[in-house]
Tab-separated table of C-alpha atoms in Angstrom:
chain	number	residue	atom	x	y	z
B	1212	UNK	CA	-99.444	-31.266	-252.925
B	1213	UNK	CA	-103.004	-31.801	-251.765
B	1214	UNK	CA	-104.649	-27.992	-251.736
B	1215	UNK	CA	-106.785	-28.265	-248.838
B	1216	UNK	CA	-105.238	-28.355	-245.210
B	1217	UNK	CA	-105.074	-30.620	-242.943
B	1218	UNK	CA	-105.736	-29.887	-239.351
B	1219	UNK	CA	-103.617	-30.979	-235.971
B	1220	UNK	CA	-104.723	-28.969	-232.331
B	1221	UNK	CA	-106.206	-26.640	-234.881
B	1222	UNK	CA	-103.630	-25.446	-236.675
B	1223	UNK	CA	-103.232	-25.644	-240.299
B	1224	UNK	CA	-99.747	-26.829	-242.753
B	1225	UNK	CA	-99.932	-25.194	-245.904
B	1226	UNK	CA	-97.742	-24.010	-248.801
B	1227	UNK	CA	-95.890	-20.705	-247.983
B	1228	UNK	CA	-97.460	-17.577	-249.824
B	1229	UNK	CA	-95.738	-14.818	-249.405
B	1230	UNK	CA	-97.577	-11.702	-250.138
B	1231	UNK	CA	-99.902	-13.243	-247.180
B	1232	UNK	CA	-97.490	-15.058	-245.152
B	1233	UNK	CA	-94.242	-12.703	-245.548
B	1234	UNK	CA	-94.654	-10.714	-241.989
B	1235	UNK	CA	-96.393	-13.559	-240.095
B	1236	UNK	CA	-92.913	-15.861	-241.167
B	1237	UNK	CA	-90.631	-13.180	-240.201
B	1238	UNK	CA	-92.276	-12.493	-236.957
B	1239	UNK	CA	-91.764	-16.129	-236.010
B	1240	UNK	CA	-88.190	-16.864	-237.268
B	1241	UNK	CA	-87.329	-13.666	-234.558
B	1242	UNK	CA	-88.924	-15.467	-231.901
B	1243	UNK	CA	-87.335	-18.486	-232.092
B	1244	UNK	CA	-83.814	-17.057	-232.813
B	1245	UNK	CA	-84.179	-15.183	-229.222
B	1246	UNK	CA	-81.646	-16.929	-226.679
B	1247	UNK	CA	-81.374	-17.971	-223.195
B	1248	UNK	CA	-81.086	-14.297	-221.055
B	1249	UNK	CA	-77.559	-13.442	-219.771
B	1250	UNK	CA	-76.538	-15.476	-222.942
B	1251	UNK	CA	-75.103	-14.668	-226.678
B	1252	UNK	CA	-77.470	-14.954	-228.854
B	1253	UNK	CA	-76.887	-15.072	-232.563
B	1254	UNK	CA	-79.918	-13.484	-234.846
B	1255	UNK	CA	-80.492	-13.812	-238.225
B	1256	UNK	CA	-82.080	-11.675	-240.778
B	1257	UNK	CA	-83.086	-13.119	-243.839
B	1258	UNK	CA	-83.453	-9.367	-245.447
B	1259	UNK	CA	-87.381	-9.591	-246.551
B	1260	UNK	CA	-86.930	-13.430	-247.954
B	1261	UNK	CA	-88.000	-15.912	-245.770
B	1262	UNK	CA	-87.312	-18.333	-248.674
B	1263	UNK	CA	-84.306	-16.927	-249.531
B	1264	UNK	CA	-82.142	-20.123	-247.793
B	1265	UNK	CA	-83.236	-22.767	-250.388
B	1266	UNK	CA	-84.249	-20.787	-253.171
B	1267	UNK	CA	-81.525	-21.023	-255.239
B	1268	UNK	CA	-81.673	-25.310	-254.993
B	1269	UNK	CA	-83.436	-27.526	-258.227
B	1270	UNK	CA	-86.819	-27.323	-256.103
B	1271	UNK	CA	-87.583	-26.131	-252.712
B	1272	UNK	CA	-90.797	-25.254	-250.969
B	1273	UNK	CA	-91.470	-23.717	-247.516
B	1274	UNK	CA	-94.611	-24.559	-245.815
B	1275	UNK	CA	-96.368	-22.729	-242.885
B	1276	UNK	CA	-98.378	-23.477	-239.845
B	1277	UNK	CA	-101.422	-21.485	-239.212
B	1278	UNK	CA	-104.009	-21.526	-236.823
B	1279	UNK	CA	-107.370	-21.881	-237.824
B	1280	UNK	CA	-110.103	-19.346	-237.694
B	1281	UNK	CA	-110.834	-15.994	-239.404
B	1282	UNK	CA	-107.516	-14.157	-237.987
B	1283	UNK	CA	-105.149	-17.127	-238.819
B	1284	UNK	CA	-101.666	-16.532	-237.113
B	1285	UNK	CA	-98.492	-18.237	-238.498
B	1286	UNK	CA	-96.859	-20.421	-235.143
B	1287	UNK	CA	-94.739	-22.402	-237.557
B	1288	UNK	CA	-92.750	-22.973	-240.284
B	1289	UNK	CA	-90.261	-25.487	-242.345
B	1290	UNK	CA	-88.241	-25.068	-245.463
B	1291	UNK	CA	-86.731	-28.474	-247.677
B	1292	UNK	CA	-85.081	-28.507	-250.969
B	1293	UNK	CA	-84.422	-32.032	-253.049
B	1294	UNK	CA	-81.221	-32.409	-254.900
B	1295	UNK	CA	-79.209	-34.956	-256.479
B	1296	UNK	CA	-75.869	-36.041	-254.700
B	1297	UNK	CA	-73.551	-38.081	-254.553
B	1298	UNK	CA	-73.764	-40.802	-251.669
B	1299	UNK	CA	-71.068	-43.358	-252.354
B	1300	UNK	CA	-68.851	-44.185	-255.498
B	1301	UNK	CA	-68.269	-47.693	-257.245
B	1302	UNK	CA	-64.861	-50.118	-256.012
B	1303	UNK	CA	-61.880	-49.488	-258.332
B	1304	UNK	CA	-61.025	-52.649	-259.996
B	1305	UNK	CA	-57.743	-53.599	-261.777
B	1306	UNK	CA	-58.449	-53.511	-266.016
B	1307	UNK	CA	-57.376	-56.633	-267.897
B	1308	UNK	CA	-56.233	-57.303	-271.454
B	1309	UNK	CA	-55.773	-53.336	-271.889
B	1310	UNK	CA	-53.361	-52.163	-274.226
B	1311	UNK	CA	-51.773	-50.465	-271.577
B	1312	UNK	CA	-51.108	-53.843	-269.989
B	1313	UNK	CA	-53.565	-53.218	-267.049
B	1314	UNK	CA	-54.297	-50.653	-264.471
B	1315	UNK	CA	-57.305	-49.301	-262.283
B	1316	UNK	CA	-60.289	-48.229	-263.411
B	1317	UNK	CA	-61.238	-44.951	-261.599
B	1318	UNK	CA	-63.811	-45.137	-259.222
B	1319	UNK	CA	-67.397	-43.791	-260.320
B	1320	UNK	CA	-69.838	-41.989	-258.766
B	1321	UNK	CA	-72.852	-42.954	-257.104
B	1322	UNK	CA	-76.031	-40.505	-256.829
B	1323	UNK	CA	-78.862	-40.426	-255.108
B	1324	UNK	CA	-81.551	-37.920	-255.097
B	1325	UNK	CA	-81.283	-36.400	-251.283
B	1326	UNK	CA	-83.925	-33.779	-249.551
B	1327	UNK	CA	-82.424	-31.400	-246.989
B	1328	UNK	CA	-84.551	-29.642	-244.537
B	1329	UNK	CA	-83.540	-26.252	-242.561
B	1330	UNK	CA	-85.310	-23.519	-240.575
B	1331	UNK	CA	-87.816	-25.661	-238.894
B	1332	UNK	CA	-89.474	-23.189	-236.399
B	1333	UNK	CA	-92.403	-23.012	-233.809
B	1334	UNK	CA	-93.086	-20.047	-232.080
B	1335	UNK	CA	-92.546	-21.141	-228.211
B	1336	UNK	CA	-96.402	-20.357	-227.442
B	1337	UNK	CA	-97.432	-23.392	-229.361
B	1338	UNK	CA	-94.325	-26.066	-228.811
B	1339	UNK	CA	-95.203	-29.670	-227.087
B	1340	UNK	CA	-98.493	-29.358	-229.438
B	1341	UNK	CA	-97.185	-31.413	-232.304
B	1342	UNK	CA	-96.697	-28.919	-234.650
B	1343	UNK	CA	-93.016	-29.180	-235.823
B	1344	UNK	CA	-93.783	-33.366	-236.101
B	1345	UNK	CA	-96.465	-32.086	-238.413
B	1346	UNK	CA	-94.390	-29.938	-240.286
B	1347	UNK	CA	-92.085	-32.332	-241.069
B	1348	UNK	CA	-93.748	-35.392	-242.288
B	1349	UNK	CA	-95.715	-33.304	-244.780
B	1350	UNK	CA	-92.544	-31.616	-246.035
B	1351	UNK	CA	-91.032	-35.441	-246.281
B	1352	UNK	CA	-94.412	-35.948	-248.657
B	1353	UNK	CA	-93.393	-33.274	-250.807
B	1354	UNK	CA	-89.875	-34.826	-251.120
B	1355	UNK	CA	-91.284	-37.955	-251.494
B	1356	UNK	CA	-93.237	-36.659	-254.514
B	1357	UNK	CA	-89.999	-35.224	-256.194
B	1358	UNK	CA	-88.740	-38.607	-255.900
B	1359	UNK	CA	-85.958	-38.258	-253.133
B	1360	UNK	CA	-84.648	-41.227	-251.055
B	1361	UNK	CA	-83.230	-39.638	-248.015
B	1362	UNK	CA	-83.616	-36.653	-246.242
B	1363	UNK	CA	-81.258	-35.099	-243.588
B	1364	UNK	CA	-80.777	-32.091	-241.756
B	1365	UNK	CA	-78.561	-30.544	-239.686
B	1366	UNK	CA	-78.528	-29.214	-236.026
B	1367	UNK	CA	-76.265	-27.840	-233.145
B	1368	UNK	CA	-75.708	-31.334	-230.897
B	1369	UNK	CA	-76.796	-29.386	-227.662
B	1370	UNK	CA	-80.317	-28.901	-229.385
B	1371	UNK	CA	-81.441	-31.946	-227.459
B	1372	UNK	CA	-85.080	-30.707	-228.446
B	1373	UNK	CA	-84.364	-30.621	-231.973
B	1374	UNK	CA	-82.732	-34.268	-231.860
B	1375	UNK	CA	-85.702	-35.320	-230.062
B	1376	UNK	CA	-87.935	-34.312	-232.833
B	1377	UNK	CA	-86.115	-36.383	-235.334
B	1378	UNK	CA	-84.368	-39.263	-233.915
B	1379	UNK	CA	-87.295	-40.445	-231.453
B	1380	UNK	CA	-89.834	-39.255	-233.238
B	1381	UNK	CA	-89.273	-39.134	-236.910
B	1382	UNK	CA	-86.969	-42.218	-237.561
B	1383	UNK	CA	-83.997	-40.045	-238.402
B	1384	UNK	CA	-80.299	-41.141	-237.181
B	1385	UNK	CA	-77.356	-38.894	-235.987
B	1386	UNK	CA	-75.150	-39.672	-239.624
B	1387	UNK	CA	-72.398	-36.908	-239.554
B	1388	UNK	CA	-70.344	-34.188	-237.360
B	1389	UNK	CA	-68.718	-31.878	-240.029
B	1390	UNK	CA	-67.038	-28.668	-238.221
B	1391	UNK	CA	-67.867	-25.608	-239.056
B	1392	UNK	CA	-64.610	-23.047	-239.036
B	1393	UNK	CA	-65.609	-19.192	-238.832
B	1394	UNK	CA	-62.661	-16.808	-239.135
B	1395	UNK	CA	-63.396	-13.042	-238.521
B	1396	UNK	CA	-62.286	-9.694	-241.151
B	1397	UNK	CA	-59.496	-8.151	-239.973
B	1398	UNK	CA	-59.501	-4.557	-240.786
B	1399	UNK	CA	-56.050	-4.870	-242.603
B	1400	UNK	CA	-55.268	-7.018	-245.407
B	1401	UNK	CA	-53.885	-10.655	-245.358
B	1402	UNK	CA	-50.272	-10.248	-246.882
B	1403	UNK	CA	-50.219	-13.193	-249.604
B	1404	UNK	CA	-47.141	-15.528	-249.762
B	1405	UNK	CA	-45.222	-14.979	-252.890
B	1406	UNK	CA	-44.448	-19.101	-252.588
B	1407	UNK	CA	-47.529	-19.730	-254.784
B	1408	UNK	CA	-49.298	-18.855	-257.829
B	1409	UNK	CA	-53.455	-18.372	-257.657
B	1410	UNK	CA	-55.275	-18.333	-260.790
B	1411	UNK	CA	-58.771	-17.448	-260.870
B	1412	UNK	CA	-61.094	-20.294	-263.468
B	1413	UNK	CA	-63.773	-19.714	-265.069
B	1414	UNK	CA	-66.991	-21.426	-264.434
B	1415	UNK	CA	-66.677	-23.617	-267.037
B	1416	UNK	CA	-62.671	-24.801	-265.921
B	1417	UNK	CA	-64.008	-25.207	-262.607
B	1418	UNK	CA	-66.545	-27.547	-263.168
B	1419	UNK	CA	-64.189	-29.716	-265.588
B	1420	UNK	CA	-61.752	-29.829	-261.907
B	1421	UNK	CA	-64.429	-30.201	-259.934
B	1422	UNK	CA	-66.209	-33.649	-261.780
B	1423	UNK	CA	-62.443	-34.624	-262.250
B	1424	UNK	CA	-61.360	-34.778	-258.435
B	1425	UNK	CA	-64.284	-34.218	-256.556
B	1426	UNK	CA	-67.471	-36.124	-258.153
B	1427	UNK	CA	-67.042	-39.085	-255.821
B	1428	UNK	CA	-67.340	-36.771	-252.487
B	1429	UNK	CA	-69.817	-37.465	-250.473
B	1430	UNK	CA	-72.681	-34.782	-251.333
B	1431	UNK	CA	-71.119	-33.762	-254.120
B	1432	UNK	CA	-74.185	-32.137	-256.105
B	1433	UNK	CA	-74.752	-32.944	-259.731
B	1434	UNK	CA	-75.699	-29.750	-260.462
B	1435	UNK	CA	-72.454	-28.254	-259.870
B	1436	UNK	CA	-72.202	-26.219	-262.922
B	1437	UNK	CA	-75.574	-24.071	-261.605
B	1438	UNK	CA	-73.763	-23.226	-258.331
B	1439	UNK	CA	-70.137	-22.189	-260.271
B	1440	UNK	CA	-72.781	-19.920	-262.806
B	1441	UNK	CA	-74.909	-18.398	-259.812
B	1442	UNK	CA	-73.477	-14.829	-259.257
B	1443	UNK	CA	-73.329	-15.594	-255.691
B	1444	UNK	CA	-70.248	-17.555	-256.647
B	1445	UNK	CA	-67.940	-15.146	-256.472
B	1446	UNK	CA	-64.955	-17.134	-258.505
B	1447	UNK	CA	-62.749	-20.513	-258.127
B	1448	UNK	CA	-59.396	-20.020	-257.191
B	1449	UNK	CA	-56.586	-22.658	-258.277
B	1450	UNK	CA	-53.645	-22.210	-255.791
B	1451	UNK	CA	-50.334	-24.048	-257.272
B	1452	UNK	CA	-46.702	-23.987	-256.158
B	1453	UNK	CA	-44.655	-21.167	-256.966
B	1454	UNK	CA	-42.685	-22.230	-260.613
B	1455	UNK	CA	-45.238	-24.463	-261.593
B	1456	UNK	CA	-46.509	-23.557	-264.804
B	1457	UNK	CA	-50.621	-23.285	-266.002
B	1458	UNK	CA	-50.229	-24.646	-269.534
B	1459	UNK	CA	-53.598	-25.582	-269.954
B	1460	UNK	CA	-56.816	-27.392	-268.427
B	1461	UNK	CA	-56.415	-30.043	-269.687
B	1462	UNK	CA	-52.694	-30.464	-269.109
B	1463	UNK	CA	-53.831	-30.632	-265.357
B	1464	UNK	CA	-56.269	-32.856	-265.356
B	1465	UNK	CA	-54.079	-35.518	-267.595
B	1466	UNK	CA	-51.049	-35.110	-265.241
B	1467	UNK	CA	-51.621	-32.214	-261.766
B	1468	UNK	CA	-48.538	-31.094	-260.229
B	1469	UNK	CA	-47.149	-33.050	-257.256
B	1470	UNK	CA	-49.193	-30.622	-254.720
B	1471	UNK	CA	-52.355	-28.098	-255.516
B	1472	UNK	CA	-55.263	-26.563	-254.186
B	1473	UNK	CA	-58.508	-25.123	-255.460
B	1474	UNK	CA	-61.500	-23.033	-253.333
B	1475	UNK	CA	-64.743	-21.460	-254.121
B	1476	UNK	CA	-66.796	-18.040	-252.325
B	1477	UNK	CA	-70.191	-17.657	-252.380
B	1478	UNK	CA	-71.187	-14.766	-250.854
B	1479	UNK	CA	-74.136	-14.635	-248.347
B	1480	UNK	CA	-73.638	-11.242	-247.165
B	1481	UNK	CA	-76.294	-10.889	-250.119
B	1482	UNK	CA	-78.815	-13.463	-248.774
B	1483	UNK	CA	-78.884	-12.899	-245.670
B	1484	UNK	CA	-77.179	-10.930	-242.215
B	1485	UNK	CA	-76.080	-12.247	-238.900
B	1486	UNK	CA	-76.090	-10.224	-235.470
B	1487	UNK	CA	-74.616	-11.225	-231.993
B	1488	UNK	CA	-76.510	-9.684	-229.607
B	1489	UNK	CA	-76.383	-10.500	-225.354
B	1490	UNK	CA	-72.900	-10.187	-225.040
B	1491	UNK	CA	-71.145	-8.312	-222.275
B	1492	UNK	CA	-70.105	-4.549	-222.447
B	1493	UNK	CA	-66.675	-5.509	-221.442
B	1494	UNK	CA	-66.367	-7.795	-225.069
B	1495	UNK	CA	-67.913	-5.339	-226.813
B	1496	UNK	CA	-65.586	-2.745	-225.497
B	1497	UNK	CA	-62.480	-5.036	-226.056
B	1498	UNK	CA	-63.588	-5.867	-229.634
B	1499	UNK	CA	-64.075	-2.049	-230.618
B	1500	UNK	CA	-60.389	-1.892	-228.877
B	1501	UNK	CA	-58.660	-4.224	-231.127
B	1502	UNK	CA	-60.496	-2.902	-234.581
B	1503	UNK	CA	-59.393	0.949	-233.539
B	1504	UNK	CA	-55.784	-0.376	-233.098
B	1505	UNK	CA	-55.735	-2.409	-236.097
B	1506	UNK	CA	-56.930	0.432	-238.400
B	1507	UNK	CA	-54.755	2.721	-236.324
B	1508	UNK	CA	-51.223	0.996	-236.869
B	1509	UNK	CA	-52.052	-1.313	-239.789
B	1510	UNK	CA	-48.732	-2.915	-240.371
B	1511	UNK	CA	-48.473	-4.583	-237.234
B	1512	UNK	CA	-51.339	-6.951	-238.505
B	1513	UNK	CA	-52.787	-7.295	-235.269
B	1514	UNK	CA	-55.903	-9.749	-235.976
B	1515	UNK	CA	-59.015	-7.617	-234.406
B	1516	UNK	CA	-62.243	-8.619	-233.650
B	1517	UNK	CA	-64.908	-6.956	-236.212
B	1518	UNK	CA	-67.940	-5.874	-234.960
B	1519	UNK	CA	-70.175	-8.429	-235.089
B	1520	UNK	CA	-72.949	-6.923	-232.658
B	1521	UNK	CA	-74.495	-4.994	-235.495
B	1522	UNK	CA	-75.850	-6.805	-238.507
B	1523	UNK	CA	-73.032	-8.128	-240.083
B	1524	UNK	CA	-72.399	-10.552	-243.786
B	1525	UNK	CA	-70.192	-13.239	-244.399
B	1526	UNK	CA	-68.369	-14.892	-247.258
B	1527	UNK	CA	-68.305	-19.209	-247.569
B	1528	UNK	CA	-65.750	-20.812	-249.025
B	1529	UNK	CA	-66.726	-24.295	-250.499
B	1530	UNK	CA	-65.861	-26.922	-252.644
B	1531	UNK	CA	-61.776	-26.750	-250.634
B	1532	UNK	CA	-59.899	-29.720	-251.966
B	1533	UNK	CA	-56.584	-30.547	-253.201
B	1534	UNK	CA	-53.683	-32.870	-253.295
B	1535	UNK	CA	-50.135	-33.378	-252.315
B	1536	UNK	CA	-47.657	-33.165	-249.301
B	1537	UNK	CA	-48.027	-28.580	-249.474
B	1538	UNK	CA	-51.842	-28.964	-250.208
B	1539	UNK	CA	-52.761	-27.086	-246.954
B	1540	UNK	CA	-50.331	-24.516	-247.242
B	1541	UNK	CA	-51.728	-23.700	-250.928
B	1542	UNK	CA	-55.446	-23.946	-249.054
B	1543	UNK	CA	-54.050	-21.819	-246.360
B	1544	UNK	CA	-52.974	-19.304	-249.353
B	1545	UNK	CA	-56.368	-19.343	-250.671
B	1546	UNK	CA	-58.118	-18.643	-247.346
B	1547	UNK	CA	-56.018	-15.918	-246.808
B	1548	UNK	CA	-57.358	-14.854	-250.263
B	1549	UNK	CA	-60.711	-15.299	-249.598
B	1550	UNK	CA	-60.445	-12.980	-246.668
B	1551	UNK	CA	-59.355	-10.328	-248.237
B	1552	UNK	CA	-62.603	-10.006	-250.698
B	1553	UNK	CA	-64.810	-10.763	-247.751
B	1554	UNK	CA	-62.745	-7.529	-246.543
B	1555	UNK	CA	-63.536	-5.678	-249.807
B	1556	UNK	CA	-67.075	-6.904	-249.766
B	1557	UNK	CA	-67.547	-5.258	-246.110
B	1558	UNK	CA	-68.068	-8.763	-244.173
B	1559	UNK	CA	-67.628	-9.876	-241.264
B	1560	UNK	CA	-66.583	-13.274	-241.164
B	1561	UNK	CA	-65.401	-15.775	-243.306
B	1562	UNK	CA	-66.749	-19.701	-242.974
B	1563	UNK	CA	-66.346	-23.067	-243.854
B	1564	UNK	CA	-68.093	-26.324	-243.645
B	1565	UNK	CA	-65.737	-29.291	-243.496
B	1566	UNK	CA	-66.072	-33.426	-242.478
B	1567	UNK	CA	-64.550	-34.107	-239.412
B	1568	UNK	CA	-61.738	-36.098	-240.277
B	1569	UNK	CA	-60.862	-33.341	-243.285
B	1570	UNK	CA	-56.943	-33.660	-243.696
B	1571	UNK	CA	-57.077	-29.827	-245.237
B	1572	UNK	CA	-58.154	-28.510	-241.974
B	1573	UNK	CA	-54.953	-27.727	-240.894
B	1574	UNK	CA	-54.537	-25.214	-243.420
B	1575	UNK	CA	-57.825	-22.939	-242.883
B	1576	UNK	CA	-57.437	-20.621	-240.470
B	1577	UNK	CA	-59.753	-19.808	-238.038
B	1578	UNK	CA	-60.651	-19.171	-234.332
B	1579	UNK	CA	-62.250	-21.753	-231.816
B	1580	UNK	CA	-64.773	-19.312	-230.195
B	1581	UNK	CA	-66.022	-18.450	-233.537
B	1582	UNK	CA	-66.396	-21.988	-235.173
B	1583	UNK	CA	-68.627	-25.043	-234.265
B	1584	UNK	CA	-66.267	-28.004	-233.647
B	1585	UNK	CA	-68.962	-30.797	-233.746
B	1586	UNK	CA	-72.253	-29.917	-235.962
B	1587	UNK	CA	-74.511	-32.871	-235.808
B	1588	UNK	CA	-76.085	-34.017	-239.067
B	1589	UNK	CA	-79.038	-36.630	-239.071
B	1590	UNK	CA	-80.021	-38.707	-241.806
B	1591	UNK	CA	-83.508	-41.065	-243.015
B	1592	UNK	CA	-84.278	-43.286	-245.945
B	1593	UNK	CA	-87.658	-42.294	-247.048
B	1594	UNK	CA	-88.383	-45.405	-249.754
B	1595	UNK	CA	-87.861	-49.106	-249.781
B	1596	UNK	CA	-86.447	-49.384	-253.335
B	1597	UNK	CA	-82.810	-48.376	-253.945
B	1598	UNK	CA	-82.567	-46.224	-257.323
B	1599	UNK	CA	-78.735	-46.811	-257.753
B	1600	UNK	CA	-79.643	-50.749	-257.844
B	1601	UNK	CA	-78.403	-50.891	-254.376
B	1602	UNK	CA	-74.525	-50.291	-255.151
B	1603	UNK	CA	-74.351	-48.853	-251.922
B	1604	UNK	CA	-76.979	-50.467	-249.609
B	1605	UNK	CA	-78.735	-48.108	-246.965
B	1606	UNK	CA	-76.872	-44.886	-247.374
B	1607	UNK	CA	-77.667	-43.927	-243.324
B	1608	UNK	CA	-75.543	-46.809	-242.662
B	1609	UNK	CA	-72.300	-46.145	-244.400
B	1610	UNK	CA	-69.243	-44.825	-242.643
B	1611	UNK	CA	-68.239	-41.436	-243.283
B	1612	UNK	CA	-65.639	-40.127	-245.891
B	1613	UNK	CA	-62.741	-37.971	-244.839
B	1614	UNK	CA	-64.158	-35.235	-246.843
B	1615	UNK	CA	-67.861	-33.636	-247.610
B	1616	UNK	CA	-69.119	-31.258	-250.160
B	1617	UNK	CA	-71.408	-28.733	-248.747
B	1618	UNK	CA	-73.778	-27.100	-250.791
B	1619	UNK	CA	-73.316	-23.159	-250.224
B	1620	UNK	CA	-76.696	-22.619	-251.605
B	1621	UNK	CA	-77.936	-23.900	-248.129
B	1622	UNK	CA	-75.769	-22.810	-245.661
């Protein structure tokens, strides 16, 4: 990147530096996450890392706005990693003059090298200046410079502001509505149907299932094998019907059984917390209702709200997938799993990320008030050429999959 800054209205973009720029960042990421009074507001800490959202990616970078002069105070700031992804997958097409007297050649993947931005903020003294338009098309530089072709990000669709920003003013295009589904922590244990067997993989087995079934999902990262060997991943779990028999790894992925299911956690209870704060005494009260009866008379399982007005950490479950006429029920198995170490693990909630038109949705549990039903994602080519020889034409373009792979390492 170019070391001097560039001015706009007198403010200055430059790289993040965070012995200098640590309390300045915070101080602006609190301002913007304050809500509408009367309303519920959700607030994040980010627990001293104002980086901490992309810094487990291949190569991220945060930049700041500052204004100029001797006291230089941070109104801004944007954060972008570049990764490579999958973003469409070759046609099967029928194999002649095999020994095997034909067949279909299994599709192959298609990658692209993608940029994702997050945590664009500008302190509401300095909006309608230009500042966030600045911020972004010198982060899409940077990501231009590590060779990416797109760049999206994601936003909540009432953010009319936000899709401002990037539709009308830089060139981006409302590209997908994944859901996110939030279920909270009971404070009793998720009994665990005896009607299926869970095995826990190792990295190394995961990855094998994961490049097996999954490498021609749409964003499924490359790097796969770093996110399964991060400790934030918490484990793989491989849900199969009860009497089916784990032989061997390869015995699966030769010949699966007729139905199966496999789920990841990465837990972000250790990156960063979540508080709800605005909400009415009367919700609070009924929420601290329901937890003292659930701990009270445990067996009754009565699901109870967890307190979520006081800083609170949340498992993700990613990489969900699976095949057959029970799939959901083994996903719904492994959910139910997932909770219960997000209990252990003293969290809150437990979350997904899913494409809209997922057909293992039915099997993750979770409550309406609690999830997003529509997240808006937005999407721009950022070069002419085409590095997969244009196989798949302009990515922003294509219609979406029935399934997505989101990253946890930027949720």
């Amino acid at each position: 990147m170019r070391a001097e800054h560039e001015k706009f209205f007198e403010v200055a973009v430059r790289e993040y530096q965070p012995e200098k720029d640590r309390a300045g960042a915070e101080a602006v990421d609190r301002l913007c996450d304050v809500g509408p009074t009367g309303a519920v507001s959700l607030f994040t800490d980010l627990l001293g890392d104002p980086v901490c959202r992309v810094r487990h990616s291949p190569a991220f970078l945060m930049l700041v706005a500052e204004t100029c002069g001797e006291e230089g105070v941070i109104v801004g700031l944007i954060r972008g990693c570049v990764k490579t992804v999958t973003c469409g997958r070759t046609t099967p097409r029928p194999m002649i003059g095999t020994a095997s007297g034909g067949g279909v050649a299994a599709a192959v993947p298609i990658y692209t090298k993608a940029a994702y931005i997050l945590g664009l903020r500008v302190s509401p003294s300095h909006r309608r200046m230009g500042i966030g338009l600045k911020l972004v098309n010198r982060i899409e530089e940077w990501f231009r410079s590590k060779g990416a072709e797109y760049s999206y990000m994601a936003t909540d669709k009432a953010n009319q502001a936000s899709i401002r920003l990037f539709v009308d003013h830089c060139g981006y295009a409302k590209f997908r509505t994944p859901r996110i589904l939030v279920q909270p922590v009971y404070a009793h244990r998720l009994s665990l149907p005896k009607s299926a067997t869970l095995l826990r993989l190792s990295p190394a087995a995961a990855e094998s299932i994961y490049r097996s079934r999954f490498s021609t999902t749409e964003f499924f990262p490359l790097d796969v094998d770093s996110i399964l060997h991060n400790p934030l991943s918490l484990g793989t779990f491989l849900a199969l019907p009860e009497g089916c028999d784990w032989t061997s790894l390869d015995r699966f992925l030769a010949d699966p059984p007729e139905s199966w299911a496999v789920l990841s956690v990465w837990d972000c209870s250790s990156v960063f917390r979540l508080e709800l704060r605005g909400a009415p005494r009367l919700i609070r009260g009924l929420a601290w209702t329901s937890r003292a009866v659930d701990k009270a008379v445990p067996w009754l399982r009565i699901p109870s709200v967890p307190d979520l007005f006081r800083p609170f950490g949340g498992y993700f479950m990613y990489g969900i997938g699976g095949d057959g006429p029970e799939a959901a029920k083994l996903v719904r198995r492994l959910c139910r799993h997932a909770h219960n170490m997000a209990r252990e693990g003293g969290c809150g909630v437990v979350a997904t990320e899913v494409a809209a038109g997922e057909p293992l949705t039915a099997g993750i549990p979770h409550w309406r008030r609690l999830s997003i039903e529509e997240d808006l994602w937005c999407v721009k080519r950022l070069v002419d050429e085409y590095g997969d020889g244009g196989a798949v034409g302009d990515w922003t373009r294509s219609p979406p999959g029935n399934s997505i792979f989101v990253d946890p390492r930027e949720v």
